[in-house]
Amino acid sequence: MIVTQQDFLDLDKQDPLASLRDQFEIPTGLIYLNGNSLGVLPKAAKARMADVISREWGEGLIRSWNTYNWISLPQRIGAKLAGIIGAKEHEVIVSDSTSVNLFKLAAAAVKLRPNRTKIITEPGNFPTDLYILNGVKNFINQEIEIITVPSNEVMQHINEDTALVCLTHVHYKSGTMLNMKDITTAAHAKGALMMWDLSHSTGAVPLALNDANADLAVGCGYKYLNGGPGAPAFLYVADKHLKELEQPLTGWFGHANAFAMSDDFEAAPGIEKTLCGTTPVIGASALEVGVDIMTKVEPQQLRDKSLALSEYFIRLMEPLCETYGFELATPKDQSIRGSQVSYTHPEGYAIMQALIAQDIIGDFRAPNILRFGFAPLYVQYIDLWNTVKALEKIMHEGSWDQAQFRAKNKVT
Amino acid sequence: MIVTQQDFLDLDKQDPLASLRDQFEIPTGLIYLNGNSLGVLPKAAKARMADVISREWGEGLIRSWNTYNWISLPQRIGAKLAGIIGAKEHEVIVSDSTSVNLFKLAAAAVKLRPNRTKIITEPGNFPTDLYILNGVKNFINQEIEIITVPSNEVMQHINEDTALVCLTHVHYKSGTMLNMKDITTAAHAKGALMMWDLSHSTGAVPLALNDANADLAVGCGYKYLNGGPGAPAFLYVADKHLKELEQPLTGWFGHANAFAMSDDFEAAPGIEKTLCGTTPVIGASALEVGVDIMTKVEPQQLRDKSLALSEYFIRLMEPLCETYGFELATPKDQSIRGSQVSYTHPEGYAIMQALIAQDIIGDFRAPNILRFGFAPLYVQYIDLWNTVKALEKIMHEGSWDQAQFRAKNKVT
């Protein structure tokens, strides 16, 4: 039984991934359980950024598009990500934001299924996914109907009118992980396309897009991939759709031969057709550092540690649930749990601010969710112990109940 | 008469903007005439980037959205840009790439003029502008007709079917500057909307969007603004359209209250409605350094120096035109000239590579254009002399005529 502080210290000593923490700048004394929202800074990113700024931009200037191969950054990082998400190298590319990529691929999906008018997603999906689908409906085809049904009912709602099923693989609030293969198979059985948002999965849980036969996917660079705030996102298009797929944001970087500067658009033949504007070189270079670290980790080891962290956290929290009214909002079943644990509490916002004031960083999601993310690359077992002990003290003393902790920040 | 090397050295001594060059890292011995493609590195950007990486991201982590006000970066930089482009602070915002912003606003324009089906632009406009308009046609409304007519004939083609006129203010190849006020007025006379691409204007020529009564505009952050490779772009929506305007890329950062995490999209009331995904914090922070420098310069002083540079360059080049077959592709009339000078030459590509090999950086645009950009913040008068003398030698000796200079790079 793991019950004492020493037990948690021992778990860290035995952790085969423990040494990875040294690759990141974790502020002394800080417990960071928010890597599901913004990942930490890889130490190597500092030198890499200085180099990109001073040498590649400052000295190389325009020549660096060729000499430092800036022009291939989207494909190069995409190819590295392919290994992490279970795809082929030429199926993945880095560009724009997750939201913009969702728009590209949802619009593309609708065009690939011209006689179908329904897009199925779930209520409470990550907001930008819902908003972007709404944008596709309002601007691409008003006849599209966006059907939101709970994720466990999605499969039975897919039918011959369904153009696209669009779901987030690990839910941003509950941490529930959906069965990628089963849902994708159900979509295909009715001739629909399947798009996965991997923002809360990539770098946190093993992914196998090809094995699941997924059609389309998008994902975020600044969470578990540690790519930096607002890092470029990525997208995936299955091999079999690459030739036929058309997307609306046909900017010059998606052209078959951009520097021919032709008046006529000719889409690049491969995944490059999903690029739009000029590559954000600085942001993409930071992202690459995070991705490089992730490529060196064995996904199952990552998963094992992630589940151990969330499992111990849930157990440590059980007495607090009983005494202080926290309710677990994350599946107890490990097979459908991502890499975060959430609790509801009516005073969740103030309680989380009180924790943050003690340098224990989780976050709050409206209306009443406290989220604790367990990025297995750098979270320690002892962090769990210290977090729950601090939370227990806050609740016992009622120290969360102060005006300073109720004051709402712009960003939660 | 300005004719000798000493004359050019004297011009630099008298240049009221000369001291600005010290704010940038210009590699020793390099003559950089490509600020119209990628601006140089502001010295202050090095420290600022290190701070954003180490302190704001590394130490502040997720808290920095509030503590360093990352959440307001798009508006804050937009407000600074407003002064540079002659707009009100709440009309300008930083986001995405120029291409993505073109899509947002072209789609929005079509929606604002629902009974009109024509978009007028010019052949040979910057490729991404044409490609994006094509994407709007193919995905937003197939009935849209994109009419390309030479810019000097645009006004006579605008009629009651015209939804949008979309032009680049300073042409990327020829450097021709269009009359913003006249064309905008002509568009409005027929009830059409006017969108300006300011990518090759911003930070190079005085701009007065409000005075011209312009409806929409987009622009690039990495050229004369020195925002870094692939910097975020900006867009402008005139006050009078802010309430009514709807754009398709309705990501969560464009929501009236993003962190309410509601399922339903409610557009932000102001210019924020044009935001889409998470702000690229690192890239935006680099851009801000460049913009900050630009805000401190008097636009007319910038224009005076820019025209002096291009004028002297044209004069120095005249003998080479006669002897070696360069043809000026930029207006001699200063009132319609931007901040670059272009020449056609059948061997333009190899000749430009030979210049670049001597650390004189201009660029080439297919099929036969040599471009020389004169960023007035840091280009010196003596650079003109040295460039033309080097070019003369290359042409006289025929040293451009080598296989190494004919080898095509991916990016020109």
mmCIF file of N, CA and C in Angstrom, chain B residues 299-408:
data_model
loop_
_atom_site.group_PDB
_atom_site.id
_atom_site.type_symbol
_atom_site.label_atom_id
_atom_site.label_comp_id
_atom_site.label_asym_id
_atom_site.label_seq_id
_atom_site.Cartn_x
_atom_site.Cartn_y
_atom_site.Cartn_z
ATOM 1 N N PRO B 299 6.358 59.217 -39.733
ATOM 2 C CA PRO B 299 6.143 58.590 -41.045
ATOM 3 C C PRO B 299 6.671 59.416 -42.224
ATOM 4 N N GLN B 300 6.562 60.727 -42.159
ATOM 5 C CA GLN B 300 7.006 61.519 -43.302
ATOM 6 C C GLN B 300 8.528 61.484 -43.434
ATOM 7 N N GLN B 301 9.220 61.468 -42.301
ATOM 8 C CA GLN B 301 10.686 61.333 -42.340
ATOM 9 C C GLN B 301 11.088 60.011 -42.983
ATOM 10 N N LEU B 302 10.327 58.977 -42.622
ATOM 11 C CA LEU B 302 10.577 57.645 -43.173
ATOM 12 C C LEU B 302 10.361 57.665 -44.688
ATOM 13 N N ARG B 303 9.281 58.300 -45.082
ATOM 14 C CA ARG B 303 8.947 58.378 -46.502
ATOM 15 C C ARG B 303 10.012 59.173 -47.264
ATOM 16 N N ASP B 304 10.448 60.268 -46.688
ATOM 17 C CA ASP B 304 11.453 61.097 -47.355
ATOM 18 C C ASP B 304 12.727 60.295 -47.604
ATOM 19 N N LYS B 305 13.157 59.571 -46.579
ATOM 20 C CA LYS B 305 14.391 58.803 -46.754
ATOM 21 C C LYS B 305 14.181 57.658 -47.743
ATOM 22 N N SER B 306 13.034 56.999 -47.624
ATOM 23 C CA SER B 306 12.739 55.886 -48.524
ATOM 24 C C SER B 306 12.795 56.334 -49.983
ATOM 25 N N LEU B 307 12.179 57.468 -50.267
ATOM 26 C CA LEU B 307 12.165 57.953 -51.653
ATOM 27 C C LEU B 307 13.547 58.413 -52.094
ATOM 28 N N ALA B 308 14.280 59.010 -51.176
ATOM 29 C CA ALA B 308 15.646 59.422 -51.527
ATOM 30 C C ALA B 308 16.478 58.190 -51.880
ATOM 31 N N LEU B 309 16.336 57.130 -51.084
ATOM 32 C CA LEU B 309 17.087 55.898 -51.347
ATOM 33 C C LEU B 309 16.724 55.321 -52.712
ATOM 34 N N SER B 310 15.435 55.193 -52.972
ATOM 35 C CA SER B 310 15.042 54.569 -54.243
ATOM 36 C C SER B 310 15.412 55.466 -55.421
ATOM 37 N N GLU B 311 15.290 56.767 -55.227
ATOM 38 C CA GLU B 311 15.604 57.702 -56.310
ATOM 39 C C GLU B 311 17.093 57.644 -56.676
ATOM 40 N N TYR B 312 17.946 57.686 -55.675
ATOM 41 C CA TYR B 312 19.392 57.618 -55.956
ATOM 42 C C TYR B 312 19.768 56.269 -56.563
ATOM 43 N N PHE B 313 19.096 55.225 -56.100
ATOM 44 C CA PHE B 313 19.397 53.899 -56.640
ATOM 45 C C PHE B 313 19.051 53.840 -58.129
ATOM 46 N N ILE B 314 17.881 54.362 -58.459
ATOM 47 C CA ILE B 314 17.455 54.363 -59.867
ATOM 48 C C ILE B 314 18.464 55.137 -60.719
ATOM 49 N N ARG B 315 18.928 56.262 -60.200
ATOM 50 C CA ARG B 315 19.886 57.064 -60.974
ATOM 51 C C ARG B 315 21.214 56.329 -61.143
ATOM 52 N N LEU B 316 21.673 55.709 -60.047
ATOM 53 C CA LEU B 316 22.939 54.967 -60.135
ATOM 54 C C LEU B 316 22.832 53.805 -61.121
ATOM 55 N N MET B 317 21.640 53.249 -61.221
ATOM 56 C CA MET B 317 21.453 52.066 -62.074
ATOM 57 C C MET B 317 21.309 52.422 -63.552
ATOM 58 N N GLU B 318 21.073 53.683 -63.852
ATOM 59 C CA GLU B 318 20.775 54.039 -65.246
ATOM 60 C C GLU B 318 21.837 53.581 -66.247
ATOM 61 N N PRO B 319 23.122 53.806 -65.953
ATOM 62 C CA PRO B 319 24.136 53.322 -66.906
ATOM 63 C C PRO B 319 24.105 51.798 -67.077
ATOM 64 N N LEU B 320 23.783 51.070 -65.999
ATOM 65 C CA LEU B 320 23.742 49.605 -66.099
ATOM 66 C C LEU B 320 22.557 49.144 -66.941
ATOM 67 N N CYS B 321 21.472 49.894 -66.847
ATOM 68 C CA CYS B 321 20.305 49.564 -67.683
ATOM 69 C C CYS B 321 20.703 49.660 -69.149
ATOM 70 N N GLU B 322 21.408 50.736 -69.457
ATOM 71 C CA GLU B 322 21.800 50.971 -70.844
ATOM 72 C C GLU B 322 22.775 49.905 -71.339
ATOM 73 N N THR B 323 23.756 49.580 -70.493
ATOM 74 C CA THR B 323 24.830 48.680 -70.928
ATOM 75 C C THR B 323 24.459 47.205 -70.828
ATOM 76 N N TYR B 324 23.710 46.844 -69.764
ATOM 77 C CA TYR B 324 23.542 45.404 -69.489
ATOM 78 C C TYR B 324 22.106 44.906 -69.602
ATOM 79 N N GLY B 325 21.204 45.766 -70.010
ATOM 80 C CA GLY B 325 19.854 45.285 -70.306
ATOM 81 C C GLY B 325 18.909 45.166 -69.118
ATOM 82 N N PHE B 326 19.254 45.768 -67.975
ATOM 83 C CA PHE B 326 18.254 45.829 -66.894
ATOM 84 C C PHE B 326 17.146 46.783 -67.316
ATOM 85 N N GLU B 327 15.917 46.410 -66.980
ATOM 86 C CA GLU B 327 14.820 47.342 -67.256
ATOM 87 C C GLU B 327 14.090 47.662 -65.969
ATOM 88 N N LEU B 328 13.958 48.931 -65.708
ATOM 89 C CA LEU B 328 13.282 49.379 -64.494
ATOM 90 C C LEU B 328 11.821 48.921 -64.520
ATOM 91 N N ALA B 329 11.395 48.243 -63.453
ATOM 92 C CA ALA B 329 10.012 47.746 -63.389
ATOM 93 C C ALA B 329 9.211 48.491 -62.328
ATOM 94 N N THR B 330 9.787 49.561 -61.828
ATOM 95 C CA THR B 330 9.185 50.343 -60.743
ATOM 96 C C THR B 330 8.904 51.750 -61.268
ATOM 97 N N PRO B 331 7.803 52.361 -60.812
ATOM 98 C CA PRO B 331 7.481 53.696 -61.331
ATOM 99 C C PRO B 331 8.581 54.729 -61.054
ATOM 100 N N LYS B 332 8.873 55.534 -62.074
ATOM 101 C CA LYS B 332 9.773 56.671 -61.856
ATOM 102 C C LYS B 332 9.066 57.767 -61.066
ATOM 103 N N ASP B 333 7.763 57.806 -61.204
ATOM 104 C CA ASP B 333 6.946 58.788 -60.482
ATOM 105 C C ASP B 333 6.946 58.445 -58.990
ATOM 106 N N GLN B 334 7.564 59.313 -58.208
ATOM 107 C CA GLN B 334 7.709 59.023 -56.778
ATOM 108 C C GLN B 334 6.369 58.897 -56.060
ATOM 109 N N SER B 335 5.364 59.575 -56.568
ATOM 110 C CA SER B 335 4.087 59.576 -55.841
ATOM 111 C C SER B 335 3.401 58.218 -55.908
ATOM 112 N N ILE B 336 3.846 57.353 -56.815
ATOM 113 C CA ILE B 336 3.231 56.020 -56.893
ATOM 114 C C ILE B 336 4.288 54.924 -56.707
ATOM 115 N N ARG B 337 5.348 55.269 -55.994
ATOM 116 C CA ARG B 337 6.407 54.298 -55.729
ATOM 117 C C ARG B 337 6.424 53.940 -54.238
ATOM 118 N N GLY B 338 6.503 52.657 -53.958
ATOM 119 C CA GLY B 338 6.640 52.218 -52.574
ATOM 120 C C GLY B 338 8.071 52.361 -52.107
ATOM 121 N N SER B 339 8.591 51.352 -51.416
ATOM 122 C CA SER B 339 9.932 51.475 -50.847
ATOM 123 C C SER B 339 10.882 50.419 -51.412
ATOM 124 N N GLN B 340 10.650 50.057 -52.659
ATOM 125 C CA GLN B 340 11.523 49.071 -53.292
ATOM 126 C C GLN B 340 11.693 49.442 -54.754
ATOM 127 N N VAL B 341 12.740 48.928 -55.357
ATOM 128 C CA VAL B 341 12.973 49.155 -56.782
ATOM 129 C C VAL B 341 13.268 47.803 -57.423
ATOM 130 N N SER B 342 12.598 47.550 -58.533
ATOM 131 C CA SER B 342 12.752 46.260 -59.209
ATOM 132 C C SER B 342 13.205 46.462 -60.643
ATOM 133 N N TYR B 343 13.953 45.495 -61.108
ATOM 134 C CA TYR B 343 14.398 45.481 -62.496
ATOM 135 C C TYR B 343 14.112 44.120 -63.086
ATOM 136 N N THR B 344 13.766 44.111 -64.352
ATOM 137 C CA THR B 344 13.710 42.824 -65.039
ATOM 138 C C THR B 344 15.035 42.603 -65.753
ATOM 139 N N HIS B 345 15.407 41.360 -65.825
ATOM 140 C CA HIS B 345 16.584 40.971 -66.601
ATOM 141 C C HIS B 345 16.441 39.483 -66.890
ATOM 142 N N PRO B 346 16.655 39.069 -68.135
ATOM 143 C CA PRO B 346 16.457 37.644 -68.470
ATOM 144 C C PRO B 346 17.321 36.713 -67.622
ATOM 145 N N GLU B 347 18.449 37.198 -67.130
ATOM 146 C CA GLU B 347 19.319 36.365 -66.291
ATOM 147 C C GLU B 347 19.213 36.788 -64.828
ATOM 148 N N GLY B 348 18.065 37.349 -64.485
ATOM 149 C CA GLY B 348 17.877 37.928 -63.151
ATOM 150 C C GLY B 348 18.218 36.986 -62.004
ATOM 151 N N TYR B 349 17.830 35.730 -62.139
ATOM 152 C CA TYR B 349 18.052 34.804 -61.022
ATOM 153 C C TYR B 349 19.543 34.652 -60.722
ATOM 154 N N ALA B 350 20.314 34.331 -61.754
ATOM 155 C CA ALA B 350 21.751 34.095 -61.550
ATOM 156 C C ALA B 350 22.462 35.375 -61.108
ATOM 157 N N ILE B 351 22.058 36.495 -61.680
ATOM 158 C CA ILE B 351 22.689 37.770 -61.308
ATOM 159 C C ILE B 351 22.454 38.064 -59.826
ATOM 160 N N MET B 352 21.223 37.821 -59.373
ATOM 161 C CA MET B 352 20.929 38.073 -57.954
ATOM 162 C C MET B 352 21.720 37.129 -57.058
ATOM 163 N N GLN B 353 21.874 35.869 -57.478
ATOM 164 C CA GLN B 353 22.655 34.939 -56.650
ATOM 165 C C GLN B 353 24.120 35.387 -56.571
ATOM 166 N N ALA B 354 24.631 35.940 -57.664
ATOM 167 C CA ALA B 354 26.019 36.419 -57.668
ATOM 168 C C ALA B 354 26.178 37.593 -56.702
ATOM 169 N N LEU B 355 25.183 38.461 -56.659
ATOM 170 C CA LEU B 355 25.204 39.577 -55.695
ATOM 171 C C LEU B 355 25.147 39.047 -54.264
ATOM 172 N N ILE B 356 24.235 38.098 -54.047
ATOM 173 C CA ILE B 356 24.059 37.537 -52.700
ATOM 174 C C ILE B 356 25.362 36.879 -52.235
ATOM 175 N N ALA B 357 26.061 36.246 -53.175
ATOM 176 C CA ALA B 357 27.335 35.605 -52.831
ATOM 177 C C ALA B 357 28.356 36.637 -52.345
ATOM 178 N N GLN B 358 28.137 37.890 -52.703
ATOM 179 C CA GLN B 358 29.015 38.967 -52.208
ATOM 180 C C GLN B 358 28.401 39.677 -51.009
ATOM 181 N N ASP B 359 27.465 39.015 -50.360
ATOM 182 C CA ASP B 359 26.812 39.579 -49.173
ATOM 183 C C ASP B 359 26.039 40.862 -49.454
ATOM 184 N N ILE B 360 25.483 40.931 -50.630
ATOM 185 C CA ILE B 360 24.545 42.011 -50.952
ATOM 186 C C ILE B 360 23.213 41.334 -51.235
ATOM 187 N N ILE B 361 22.283 41.500 -50.283
ATOM 188 C CA ILE B 361 21.074 40.675 -50.305
ATOM 189 C C ILE B 361 19.890 41.454 -50.856
ATOM 190 N N GLY B 362 19.535 41.139 -52.085
ATOM 191 C CA GLY B 362 18.224 41.517 -52.618
ATOM 192 C C GLY B 362 17.504 40.209 -52.823
ATOM 193 N N ASP B 363 16.471 40.182 -53.654
ATOM 194 C CA ASP B 363 15.919 38.870 -53.977
ATOM 195 C C ASP B 363 15.373 38.826 -55.385
ATOM 196 N N PHE B 364 14.915 37.656 -55.749
ATOM 197 C CA PHE B 364 14.445 37.388 -57.102
ATOM 198 C C PHE B 364 12.998 36.948 -57.024
ATOM 199 N N ARG B 365 12.194 37.441 -57.928
ATOM 200 C CA ARG B 365 10.825 36.959 -58.020
ATOM 201 C C ARG B 365 10.569 36.521 -59.454
ATOM 202 N N ALA B 366 10.088 35.288 -59.577
ATOM 203 C CA ALA B 366 9.843 34.714 -60.899
ATOM 204 C C ALA B 366 8.904 35.625 -61.698
ATOM 205 N N PRO B 367 9.022 35.737 -63.007
ATOM 206 C CA PRO B 367 9.991 34.978 -63.806
ATOM 207 C C PRO B 367 11.344 35.670 -63.970
ATOM 208 N N ASN B 368 11.419 36.980 -63.787
ATOM 209 C CA ASN B 368 12.665 37.656 -64.180
ATOM 210 C C ASN B 368 12.931 38.948 -63.404
ATOM 211 N N ILE B 369 12.435 39.028 -62.171
ATOM 212 C CA ILE B 369 12.511 40.288 -61.414
ATOM 213 C C ILE B 369 13.615 40.245 -60.353
ATOM 214 N N LEU B 370 14.485 41.256 -60.390
ATOM 215 C CA LEU B 370 15.425 41.486 -59.281
ATOM 216 C C LEU B 370 14.827 42.579 -58.407
ATOM 217 N N ARG B 371 14.680 42.271 -57.108
ATOM 218 C CA ARG B 371 14.080 43.263 -56.202
ATOM 219 C C ARG B 371 15.127 43.800 -55.236
ATOM 220 N N PHE B 372 15.066 45.105 -55.035
ATOM 221 C CA PHE B 372 15.915 45.749 -54.036
ATOM 222 C C PHE B 372 15.002 46.549 -53.111
ATOM 223 N N GLY B 373 14.955 46.139 -51.859
ATOM 224 C CA GLY B 373 14.076 46.816 -50.905
ATOM 225 C C GLY B 373 14.872 47.812 -50.078
ATOM 226 N N PHE B 374 14.265 48.973 -49.827
ATOM 227 C CA PHE B 374 14.971 50.018 -49.085
ATOM 228 C C PHE B 374 14.224 50.325 -47.796
ATOM 229 N N ALA B 375 14.519 49.538 -46.784
ATOM 230 C CA ALA B 375 13.891 49.764 -45.487
ATOM 231 C C ALA B 375 14.559 50.990 -44.872
ATOM 232 N N PRO B 376 13.830 52.086 -44.788
ATOM 233 C CA PRO B 376 14.474 53.351 -44.411
ATOM 234 C C PRO B 376 14.961 53.394 -42.961
ATOM 235 N N LEU B 377 14.553 52.435 -42.153
ATOM 236 C CA LEU B 377 15.033 52.427 -40.767
ATOM 237 C C LEU B 377 16.514 52.098 -40.684
ATOM 238 N N TYR B 378 17.017 51.331 -41.630
ATOM 239 C CA TYR B 378 18.403 50.875 -41.450
ATOM 240 C C TYR B 378 19.251 50.840 -42.721
ATOM 241 N N VAL B 379 18.652 51.025 -43.889
ATOM 242 C CA VAL B 379 19.469 51.033 -45.109
ATOM 243 C C VAL B 379 20.221 52.367 -45.193
ATOM 244 N N GLN B 380 21.491 52.274 -45.599
ATOM 245 C CA GLN B 380 22.327 53.481 -45.692
ATOM 246 C C GLN B 380 22.459 53.910 -47.153
ATOM 247 N N TYR B 381 22.739 55.182 -47.333
ATOM 248 C CA TYR B 381 22.955 55.676 -48.698
ATOM 249 C C TYR B 381 24.181 55.019 -49.341
ATOM 250 N N ILE B 382 25.193 54.781 -48.524
ATOM 251 C CA ILE B 382 26.404 54.178 -49.091
ATOM 252 C C ILE B 382 26.133 52.754 -49.582
ATOM 253 N N ASP B 383 25.098 52.119 -49.013
ATOM 254 C CA ASP B 383 24.718 50.781 -49.485
ATOM 255 C C ASP B 383 24.335 50.818 -50.970
ATOM 256 N N LEU B 384 23.723 51.912 -51.380
ATOM 257 C CA LEU B 384 23.304 52.040 -52.778
ATOM 258 C C LEU B 384 24.534 52.044 -53.685
ATOM 259 N N TRP B 385 25.453 52.901 -53.316
ATOM 260 C CA TRP B 385 26.701 53.009 -54.082
ATOM 261 C C TRP B 385 27.399 51.654 -54.180
ATOM 262 N N ASN B 386 27.570 51.016 -53.036
ATOM 263 C CA ASN B 386 28.303 49.746 -53.018
ATOM 264 C C ASN B 386 27.571 48.648 -53.796
ATOM 265 N N THR B 387 26.260 48.663 -53.724
ATOM 266 C CA THR B 387 25.479 47.652 -54.447
ATOM 267 C C THR B 387 25.636 47.826 -55.951
ATOM 268 N N VAL B 388 25.479 49.035 -56.397
ATOM 269 C CA VAL B 388 25.534 49.259 -57.849
ATOM 270 C C VAL B 388 26.952 49.028 -58.373
ATOM 271 N N LYS B 389 27.951 49.421 -57.582
ATOM 272 C CA LYS B 389 29.337 49.169 -58.020
ATOM 273 C C LYS B 389 29.605 47.664 -58.115
ATOM 274 N N ALA B 390 29.121 46.916 -57.131
ATOM 275 C CA ALA B 390 29.325 45.461 -57.149
ATOM 276 C C ALA B 390 28.593 44.831 -58.329
ATOM 277 N N LEU B 391 27.391 45.312 -58.571
ATOM 278 C CA LEU B 391 26.600 44.771 -59.679
ATOM 279 C C LEU B 391 27.277 45.081 -61.018
ATOM 280 N N GLU B 392 27.805 46.271 -61.109
ATOM 281 C CA GLU B 392 28.496 46.680 -62.337
ATOM 282 C C GLU B 392 29.678 45.743 -62.619
ATOM 283 N N LYS B 393 30.396 45.427 -61.555
ATOM 284 C CA LYS B 393 31.562 44.551 -61.696
ATOM 285 C C LYS B 393 31.126 43.139 -62.114
ATOM 286 N N ILE B 394 30.067 42.659 -61.473
ATOM 287 C CA ILE B 394 29.539 41.330 -61.814
ATOM 288 C C ILE B 394 29.142 41.274 -63.286
ATOM 289 N N MET B 395 28.496 42.333 -63.750
ATOM 290 C CA MET B 395 28.031 42.349 -65.134
ATOM 291 C C MET B 395 29.210 42.513 -66.095
ATOM 292 N N HIS B 396 30.119 43.386 -65.717
ATOM 293 C CA HIS B 396 31.279 43.650 -66.577
ATOM 294 C C HIS B 396 32.115 42.388 -66.757
ATOM 295 N N GLU B 397 32.308 41.674 -65.652
ATOM 296 C CA GLU B 397 33.146 40.469 -65.708
ATOM 297 C C GLU B 397 32.354 39.228 -66.124
ATOM 298 N N GLY B 398 31.046 39.362 -66.143
ATOM 299 C CA GLY B 398 30.205 38.199 -66.459
ATOM 300 C C GLY B 398 30.281 37.114 -65.400
ATOM 301 N N SER B 399 30.639 37.489 -64.181
ATOM 302 C CA SER B 399 30.869 36.476 -63.143
ATOM 303 C C SER B 399 29.571 35.823 -62.655
ATOM 304 N N TRP B 400 28.426 36.388 -63.032
ATOM 305 C CA TRP B 400 27.144 35.764 -62.670
ATOM 306 C C TRP B 400 26.920 34.470 -63.452
ATOM 307 N N ASP B 401 27.646 34.333 -64.563
ATOM 308 C CA ASP B 401 27.351 33.256 -65.506
ATOM 309 C C ASP B 401 28.056 31.969 -65.096
ATOM 310 N N GLN B 402 27.629 31.432 -63.941
ATOM 311 C CA GLN B 402 28.237 30.208 -63.417
ATOM 312 C C GLN B 402 27.132 29.272 -62.949
ATOM 313 N N ALA B 403 27.427 28.005 -63.019
ATOM 314 C CA ALA B 403 26.428 26.997 -62.631
ATOM 315 C C ALA B 403 25.945 27.214 -61.198
ATOM 316 N N GLN B 404 26.866 27.578 -60.309
ATOM 317 C CA GLN B 404 26.490 27.743 -58.894
ATOM 318 C C GLN B 404 25.416 28.814 -58.720
ATOM 319 N N PHE B 405 25.403 29.797 -59.609
ATOM 320 C CA PHE B 405 24.411 30.866 -59.476
ATOM 321 C C PHE B 405 23.105 30.554 -60.210
ATOM 322 N N ARG B 406 23.153 29.521 -61.034
ATOM 323 C CA ARG B 406 21.925 29.121 -61.724
ATOM 324 C C ARG B 406 21.147 28.073 -60.925
ATOM 325 N N ALA B 407 21.827 27.434 -59.975
ATOM 326 C CA ALA B 407 21.173 26.381 -59.188
ATOM 327 C C ALA B 407 20.006 26.985 -58.409
ATOM 328 N N LYS B 408 18.831 26.422 -58.611
ATOM 329 C CA LYS B 408 17.629 27.002 -58.004
ATOM 330 C C LYS B 408 17.457 26.551 -56.549
#
